[in-house]
C-alpha cells in the first residue's frame, strides 16, 4: 500500500510542476554562468559578461549591445552555465555572435567558432562529463549561426569549449585564436529530476530511479542506496549512498546500516559514536557509547575500544587498564601472608 501511495505522489508532483510546461523547458534561463578570459568591456551601461548568454534575449546578435557574452581571443575558450541541480537534458541550442551580418565566409566571426565542443558534466571539469558534440566537419560555408544538438543525458553544467593549441595543425580556414562570443545558450529538458517524456509529465518508471532517459525513461542513475539495472537492489551489506560507493561505519550490527544514508540503526560498536559511528571516542574515553574513562595510562593513550593503555601505565599503576595501584597489591600481599601465618 505504501509503495502505491509513493508512486501516486510522484505522479502528482510531476503534474504539479509541469502543468504549465509545453514540451521541454529551458532550464538554463537566468542560471549562474562563467566565462574564461571575459572581455570586461562596459558601454552605455551594457555588460558583456557570461550571464548575457542565459538571459533569454537573442533579438540582437551584435557584440556590443548587451545581449551577448564576449571574451578575449586566446588559445582556449571556455563558457559554462550552472543549472544549480542535476537535470535530465534533451537538447542544447547555441546562438553565436554574428553582429547581425550575413553568416558564412563573408562574416569574419564564423572562423572563431569552428572546432567547438559542447559537454554536459556534474562538475566544471568538462573531461569528467559527457561530450555531446565535437565539431570536426563544419566549414565557413556550413557552420550554422544557430546550432542545436540533441544530448539526452543528465548533468548540472553545460560547457562550451574551443581551442587553438600550439603544435596542433588546424584547417587553414580556422582562426588563429578562439573566443566564446555567445549570444544565447538554451538547455532544454525536465525542470526537475525523476521525470521524462516530451511534456516532462511522466515519472521515471522505476521507483528507485533518480535520473532516467528523457525520451525512453530508461534509468540512468539510481537514488542513493540502490543499484542494479532498474535500481531494484539495495546496496550490498556494509555499503550505502550514491552508487553504493560509501562504506558503513562501525555499526553494532552491519546489517542495520542504512543503505541510503549510512546511519547505524542499532547503535555503534564499542569505541565509536555519532549517527554513522565513524567518530572515535574522545581522548580519555572508551567503550560502549564512550561511557568508560581510561585508567592512568602513560601519555594518556588508551584504546578507544577496550581501554587498554597503549604505551604502558603511569608510575605506581599497573594492569592492562592501569587502574590498579601498585601499593594496593603490596598491601593485599601482606594481608594474605599475615593471615596464612595464623
Tab-separated table of C-alpha atoms in Angstrom:
chain	number	residue	atom	x	y	z
A	1	UNK	CA	0.000	0.000	0.000
A	2	UNK	CA	2.802	2.434	0.905
A	3	UNK	CA	4.520	1.755	-2.434
A	4	UNK	CA	1.283	2.603	-4.271
A	5	UNK	CA	0.930	5.836	-2.318
A	6	UNK	CA	4.542	6.755	-3.106
A	7	UNK	CA	4.010	6.184	-6.816
A	8	UNK	CA	0.789	8.216	-6.825
A	9	UNK	CA	2.570	11.038	-5.029
A	10	UNK	CA	5.387	11.025	-7.612
A	11	UNK	CA	2.825	11.423	-10.404
A	12	UNK	CA	1.136	14.261	-8.544
A	13	UNK	CA	4.417	16.096	-8.038
A	14	UNK	CA	5.327	15.830	-11.729
A	15	UNK	CA	1.919	17.104	-12.855
A	16	UNK	CA	2.035	19.940	-10.358
A	17	UNK	CA	5.479	21.079	-11.519
A	18	UNK	CA	4.988	20.699	-15.265
A	19	UNK	CA	1.332	21.569	-15.759
A	20	UNK	CA	2.210	24.866	-17.413
A	21	UNK	CA	5.098	23.459	-19.496
A	22	UNK	CA	4.559	22.802	-23.172
A	23	UNK	CA	7.320	20.422	-24.164
A	24	UNK	CA	10.829	20.746	-22.772
A	25	UNK	CA	11.797	23.723	-20.631
A	26	UNK	CA	14.876	25.940	-20.982
A	27	UNK	CA	16.491	25.059	-17.650
A	28	UNK	CA	19.485	27.368	-18.281
A	29	UNK	CA	17.455	30.583	-18.237
A	30	UNK	CA	18.911	33.084	-15.740
A	31	UNK	CA	21.163	30.478	-14.132
A	32	UNK	CA	24.741	31.305	-12.972
A	33	UNK	CA	27.285	31.387	-15.808
A	34	UNK	CA	31.075	31.637	-16.145
A	35	UNK	CA	33.392	32.726	-18.936
A	36	UNK	CA	37.137	32.242	-19.282
A	37	UNK	CA	39.005	35.457	-20.224
A	38	UNK	CA	35.947	37.734	-20.051
A	39	UNK	CA	36.025	40.811	-22.270
A	40	UNK	CA	35.384	43.159	-19.375
A	41	UNK	CA	34.010	45.875	-21.653
A	42	UNK	CA	31.176	48.134	-20.479
A	43	UNK	CA	29.494	50.611	-22.773
A	44	UNK	CA	26.308	52.597	-22.288
A	45	UNK	CA	25.521	50.529	-19.192
A	46	UNK	CA	25.657	47.278	-21.207
A	47	UNK	CA	27.764	44.468	-19.802
A	48	UNK	CA	29.300	41.699	-21.857
A	49	UNK	CA	29.683	39.041	-19.164
A	50	UNK	CA	28.802	35.352	-19.193
A	51	UNK	CA	25.272	35.822	-17.864
A	52	UNK	CA	24.211	37.569	-21.070
A	53	UNK	CA	24.138	34.172	-22.754
A	54	UNK	CA	21.398	32.894	-20.431
A	55	UNK	CA	19.219	35.979	-20.036
A	56	UNK	CA	16.650	34.969	-22.653
A	57	UNK	CA	17.493	37.869	-25.000
A	58	UNK	CA	18.548	36.937	-28.537
A	59	UNK	CA	16.966	39.550	-30.811
A	60	UNK	CA	20.274	41.375	-31.291
A	61	UNK	CA	23.304	39.159	-32.053
A	62	UNK	CA	25.787	42.023	-32.238
A	63	UNK	CA	28.703	42.095	-29.872
A	64	UNK	CA	28.315	45.450	-28.161
A	65	UNK	CA	24.569	45.772	-27.489
A	66	UNK	CA	24.388	43.912	-24.192
A	67	UNK	CA	22.703	40.690	-25.315
A	68	UNK	CA	25.849	38.593	-25.854
A	69	UNK	CA	28.666	37.278	-23.687
A	70	UNK	CA	32.060	38.299	-25.087
A	71	UNK	CA	35.521	37.016	-24.251
A	72	UNK	CA	39.054	37.877	-25.213
A	73	UNK	CA	40.640	35.938	-28.065
A	74	UNK	CA	43.063	33.367	-26.656
A	75	UNK	CA	44.312	29.812	-27.297
A	76	UNK	CA	41.376	28.338	-25.339
A	77	UNK	CA	37.817	29.470	-24.717
A	78	UNK	CA	35.502	28.114	-22.030
A	79	UNK	CA	31.979	29.136	-21.087
A	80	UNK	CA	29.603	27.246	-18.838
A	81	UNK	CA	26.206	27.525	-17.193
A	82	UNK	CA	25.446	26.028	-13.798
A	83	UNK	CA	21.931	24.572	-13.836
A	84	UNK	CA	22.235	24.537	-9.993
A	85	UNK	CA	20.941	20.953	-9.792
A	86	UNK	CA	21.301	17.871	-11.961
A	87	UNK	CA	18.761	17.932	-14.790
A	88	UNK	CA	17.690	15.464	-17.449
A	89	UNK	CA	18.607	17.209	-20.714
A	90	UNK	CA	17.181	16.698	-24.180
A	91	UNK	CA	18.870	19.247	-26.463
A	92	UNK	CA	21.081	22.330	-26.403
A	93	UNK	CA	20.823	25.361	-28.705
A	94	UNK	CA	23.585	27.954	-29.136
A	95	UNK	CA	23.234	31.376	-30.779
A	96	UNK	CA	26.647	32.550	-31.993
A	97	UNK	CA	27.552	36.207	-32.276
A	98	UNK	CA	27.005	37.379	-35.867
A	99	UNK	CA	26.988	41.170	-35.468
A	100	UNK	CA	23.679	40.957	-37.347
A	101	UNK	CA	25.527	40.482	-40.637
A	102	UNK	CA	25.132	37.732	-43.253
A	103	UNK	CA	26.594	34.484	-41.918
A	104	UNK	CA	29.216	32.461	-43.729
A	105	UNK	CA	32.634	33.061	-45.275
A	106	UNK	CA	31.973	36.805	-45.542
A	107	UNK	CA	31.462	37.122	-41.778
A	108	UNK	CA	34.825	37.340	-40.036
A	109	UNK	CA	33.368	35.937	-36.793
A	110	UNK	CA	32.499	32.463	-38.127
A	111	UNK	CA	36.073	31.172	-38.084
A	112	UNK	CA	36.366	31.716	-34.327
A	113	UNK	CA	33.683	29.086	-33.601
A	114	UNK	CA	34.936	26.312	-35.877
A	115	UNK	CA	36.080	23.224	-33.962
A	116	UNK	CA	33.969	23.910	-30.853
A	117	UNK	CA	32.756	21.282	-28.375
A	118	UNK	CA	29.762	21.006	-26.065
A	119	UNK	CA	29.865	18.975	-22.845
A	120	UNK	CA	27.455	18.110	-20.053
A	121	UNK	CA	29.059	17.418	-16.678
A	122	UNK	CA	28.262	17.262	-12.984
A	123	UNK	CA	31.302	19.467	-12.314
A	124	UNK	CA	33.017	22.368	-14.063
A	125	UNK	CA	35.575	19.902	-15.421
A	126	UNK	CA	34.400	19.068	-18.934
A	127	UNK	CA	36.567	15.952	-19.074
A	128	UNK	CA	34.569	14.420	-16.208
A	129	UNK	CA	31.377	14.797	-18.209
A	130	UNK	CA	29.802	13.663	-21.479
A	131	UNK	CA	30.900	15.026	-24.844
A	132	UNK	CA	27.641	15.961	-26.559
A	133	UNK	CA	29.169	17.374	-29.726
A	134	UNK	CA	32.609	17.963	-31.258
A	135	UNK	CA	32.839	19.923	-34.477
A	136	UNK	CA	35.108	18.118	-36.923
A	137	UNK	CA	33.160	18.864	-40.090
A	138	UNK	CA	31.863	22.429	-40.226
A	139	UNK	CA	33.441	24.879	-42.649
A	140	UNK	CA	32.898	28.603	-43.095
A	141	UNK	CA	30.118	27.701	-45.528
A	142	UNK	CA	28.329	25.150	-43.357
A	143	UNK	CA	28.609	26.259	-39.714
A	144	UNK	CA	25.165	27.495	-38.633
A	145	UNK	CA	24.625	30.776	-36.809
A	146	UNK	CA	22.198	28.925	-34.533
A	147	UNK	CA	23.386	25.448	-33.600
A	148	UNK	CA	21.338	22.680	-31.944
A	149	UNK	CA	22.499	19.278	-30.753
A	150	UNK	CA	20.485	16.523	-29.091
A	151	UNK	CA	22.136	15.223	-25.926
A	152	UNK	CA	19.816	13.054	-23.781
A	153	UNK	CA	21.949	12.871	-20.647
A	154	UNK	CA	21.741	14.296	-17.161
A	155	UNK	CA	24.092	16.831	-15.600
A	156	UNK	CA	24.469	20.154	-13.811
A	157	UNK	CA	26.898	22.038	-16.056
A	158	UNK	CA	26.682	22.657	-19.790
A	159	UNK	CA	30.115	23.621	-21.076
A	160	UNK	CA	31.151	25.272	-24.351
A	161	UNK	CA	34.841	24.780	-25.210
A	162	UNK	CA	37.153	25.573	-28.096
A	163	UNK	CA	40.912	25.664	-28.623
A	164	UNK	CA	43.783	26.544	-30.920
A	165	UNK	CA	46.690	24.894	-29.153
A	166	UNK	CA	50.286	25.406	-30.251
A	167	UNK	CA	51.815	22.484	-32.131
A	168	UNK	CA	48.392	21.317	-33.353
A	169	UNK	CA	47.529	21.630	-37.034
A	170	UNK	CA	44.095	23.077	-37.783
A	171	UNK	CA	42.397	23.642	-41.173
A	172	UNK	CA	43.651	26.769	-42.911
A	173	UNK	CA	40.260	28.470	-42.651
A	174	UNK	CA	40.233	28.256	-38.838
A	175	UNK	CA	41.122	31.353	-36.802
A	176	UNK	CA	44.471	31.609	-35.003
A	177	UNK	CA	42.727	32.116	-31.657
A	178	UNK	CA	39.279	31.391	-30.211
A	179	UNK	CA	36.707	33.146	-28.080
A	180	UNK	CA	33.322	32.372	-26.587
A	181	UNK	CA	31.172	35.140	-28.047
A	182	UNK	CA	27.832	33.507	-27.340
A	183	UNK	CA	24.576	35.436	-27.511
A	184	UNK	CA	22.335	32.765	-26.026
A	185	UNK	CA	22.683	29.190	-24.807
A	186	UNK	CA	19.440	27.313	-24.234
A	187	UNK	CA	19.366	23.965	-22.475
A	188	UNK	CA	16.070	22.135	-22.891
A	189	UNK	CA	14.987	19.338	-20.607
A	190	UNK	CA	12.999	18.485	-17.486
A	191	UNK	CA	12.968	21.203	-14.810
A	192	UNK	CA	13.003	18.551	-12.063
A	193	UNK	CA	14.624	15.163	-11.603
A	194	UNK	CA	12.758	11.894	-11.856
A	195	UNK	CA	10.555	12.672	-14.869
A	196	UNK	CA	10.663	12.119	-18.620
A	197	UNK	CA	8.615	12.416	-21.799
A	198	UNK	CA	8.096	15.187	-24.372
A	199	UNK	CA	5.915	17.080	-21.927
A	200	UNK	CA	8.032	16.178	-18.891
A	201	UNK	CA	4.985	14.792	-17.109
A	202	UNK	CA	5.860	11.127	-16.623
A	203	UNK	CA	7.713	9.897	-13.529
A	204	UNK	CA	10.646	7.591	-14.170
A	205	UNK	CA	9.180	4.052	-14.433
A	206	UNK	CA	11.494	2.548	-11.818
A	207	UNK	CA	10.582	3.727	-8.333
A	208	UNK	CA	14.208	3.968	-7.097
A	209	UNK	CA	15.488	5.676	-10.259
A	210	UNK	CA	16.931	9.165	-9.723
A	211	UNK	CA	17.602	10.075	-13.379
A	212	UNK	CA	16.119	8.451	-16.452
A	213	UNK	CA	16.497	8.917	-20.211
A	214	UNK	CA	14.364	11.905	-21.068
A	215	UNK	CA	12.823	10.175	-24.091
A	216	UNK	CA	12.588	6.475	-23.162
A	217	UNK	CA	12.528	6.516	-19.357
A	218	UNK	CA	15.416	4.039	-19.158
A	219	UNK	CA	17.151	4.548	-15.832
A	220	UNK	CA	20.468	6.403	-15.980
A	221	UNK	CA	21.159	6.619	-12.267
A	222	UNK	CA	19.733	5.244	-9.032
A	223	UNK	CA	18.645	7.054	-5.928
A	224	UNK	CA	21.073	6.838	-3.026
A	225	UNK	CA	21.064	3.358	-1.539
A	226	UNK	CA	20.118	1.391	-4.630
A	227	UNK	CA	21.814	-0.383	-7.518
A	228	UNK	CA	21.030	-2.668	-10.433
A	229	UNK	CA	19.784	-2.118	-13.986
A	230	UNK	CA	16.387	-0.961	-12.712
A	231	UNK	CA	17.623	0.167	-9.295
A	232	UNK	CA	15.748	-2.750	-7.777
A	233	UNK	CA	18.558	-3.829	-5.411
A	234	UNK	CA	19.631	-2.277	-2.141
A	235	UNK	CA	23.355	-1.696	-1.633
A	236	UNK	CA	25.419	-4.707	-0.595
A	237	UNK	CA	25.946	-5.223	3.119
A	238	UNK	CA	28.325	-2.609	4.525
A	239	UNK	CA	27.787	-0.031	1.772
A	240	UNK	CA	25.421	2.868	1.242
A	241	UNK	CA	24.795	6.091	-0.660
A	242	UNK	CA	25.007	7.163	-4.281
A	243	UNK	CA	26.139	4.272	-6.476
A	244	UNK	CA	26.678	2.357	-3.197
A	245	UNK	CA	30.206	3.743	-3.027
A	246	UNK	CA	30.218	4.770	0.637
A	247	UNK	CA	31.379	2.424	3.393
A	248	UNK	CA	29.336	1.981	6.565
A	249	UNK	CA	30.929	2.975	9.862
A	250	UNK	CA	31.450	0.872	12.981
A	251	UNK	CA	27.821	-0.134	13.384
A	252	UNK	CA	26.933	-2.550	16.171
A	253	UNK	CA	25.255	-4.679	13.516
A	254	UNK	CA	26.425	-4.055	9.928
A	255	UNK	CA	23.090	-5.408	8.710
A	256	UNK	CA	21.495	-2.384	10.343
A	257	UNK	CA	23.448	0.269	8.455
A	258	UNK	CA	21.025	2.332	6.368
A	259	UNK	CA	21.660	1.668	2.686
A	260	UNK	CA	20.517	5.234	1.959
A	261	UNK	CA	22.462	7.482	4.351
A	262	UNK	CA	24.710	5.149	6.364
A	263	UNK	CA	23.029	5.738	9.721
A	264	UNK	CA	23.646	2.899	12.195
A	265	UNK	CA	20.136	1.899	13.210
A	266	UNK	CA	21.047	-0.120	16.325
A	267	UNK	CA	23.946	1.950	17.630
A	268	UNK	CA	27.734	1.773	17.416
A	269	UNK	CA	30.419	-0.748	18.205
A	270	UNK	CA	32.457	-0.037	21.342
A	271	UNK	CA	34.785	2.892	20.830
A	272	UNK	CA	32.687	4.891	18.372
A	273	UNK	CA	29.891	7.453	18.459
A	274	UNK	CA	27.804	9.513	16.053
A	275	UNK	CA	24.898	8.673	13.790
A	276	UNK	CA	27.216	6.914	11.345
A	277	UNK	CA	29.579	5.548	14.048
A	278	UNK	CA	32.673	6.905	12.347
A	279	UNK	CA	33.855	9.137	15.200
A	280	UNK	CA	36.234	7.550	17.744
A	281	UNK	CA	35.738	8.313	21.419
A	282	UNK	CA	37.324	11.496	22.695
A	283	UNK	CA	40.758	11.072	24.214
A	284	UNK	CA	40.438	9.589	27.699
A	285	UNK	CA	37.193	7.730	26.978
A	286	UNK	CA	36.404	4.297	25.585
A	287	UNK	CA	33.854	1.523	25.332
A	288	UNK	CA	30.163	1.369	24.542
A	289	UNK	CA	28.853	4.861	23.803
A	290	UNK	CA	32.248	6.120	25.083
A	291	UNK	CA	30.933	5.964	28.665
A	292	UNK	CA	34.101	4.460	30.203
A	293	UNK	CA	37.059	6.511	31.465
A	294	UNK	CA	40.608	5.447	30.649
A	295	UNK	CA	42.930	4.494	33.504
A	296	UNK	CA	46.259	6.057	34.399
A	297	UNK	CA	47.867	5.472	31.030
A	298	UNK	CA	51.257	6.863	30.181
A	299	UNK	CA	50.824	9.789	27.744
A	300	UNK	CA	47.055	9.389	28.153
A	301	UNK	CA	46.960	6.909	25.262
A	302	UNK	CA	44.167	4.421	25.776
A	303	UNK	CA	42.396	2.205	23.229
A	304	UNK	CA	39.047	3.772	22.369
A	305	UNK	CA	37.616	0.261	22.091
A	306	UNK	CA	38.655	-1.646	25.239
A	307	UNK	CA	40.577	0.909	27.325
A	308	UNK	CA	43.942	-0.883	27.196
A	309	UNK	CA	46.820	1.508	27.756
A	310	UNK	CA	48.858	1.547	24.568
A	311	UNK	CA	52.120	2.901	26.000
A	312	UNK	CA	52.061	1.484	29.499
A	313	UNK	CA	50.985	2.882	32.863
A	314	UNK	CA	51.859	5.949	34.865
A	315	UNK	CA	54.184	5.311	37.836
A	316	UNK	CA	52.507	3.442	40.738
A	317	UNK	CA	49.875	1.885	38.454
A	318	UNK	CA	49.718	-1.467	36.749
A	319	UNK	CA	47.406	-3.788	34.845
A	320	UNK	CA	46.131	-3.672	31.259
A	321	UNK	CA	43.843	-0.761	32.097
A	322	UNK	CA	46.307	0.868	34.530
A	323	UNK	CA	43.613	1.275	37.151
A	324	UNK	CA	45.291	-0.706	39.956
A	325	UNK	CA	47.791	0.983	42.339
A	326	UNK	CA	50.991	-0.957	42.985
A	327	UNK	CA	50.860	-0.321	46.759
A	328	UNK	CA	47.372	-1.841	46.805
A	329	UNK	CA	48.881	-5.072	45.507
A	330	UNK	CA	51.619	-4.940	48.162
A	331	UNK	CA	49.120	-4.406	50.971
A	332	UNK	CA	46.996	-7.236	49.658
A	333	UNK	CA	50.079	-9.479	49.624
A	334	UNK	CA	50.996	-8.549	53.210
A	335	UNK	CA	47.429	-9.163	54.329
A	336	UNK	CA	47.407	-12.601	52.733
A	337	UNK	CA	50.811	-13.526	54.225
A	338	UNK	CA	49.724	-12.490	57.754
A	339	UNK	CA	46.540	-14.483	57.566
A	340	UNK	CA	48.348	-17.526	56.202
A	341	UNK	CA	50.855	-17.407	59.074
A	342	UNK	CA	47.987	-17.518	61.532
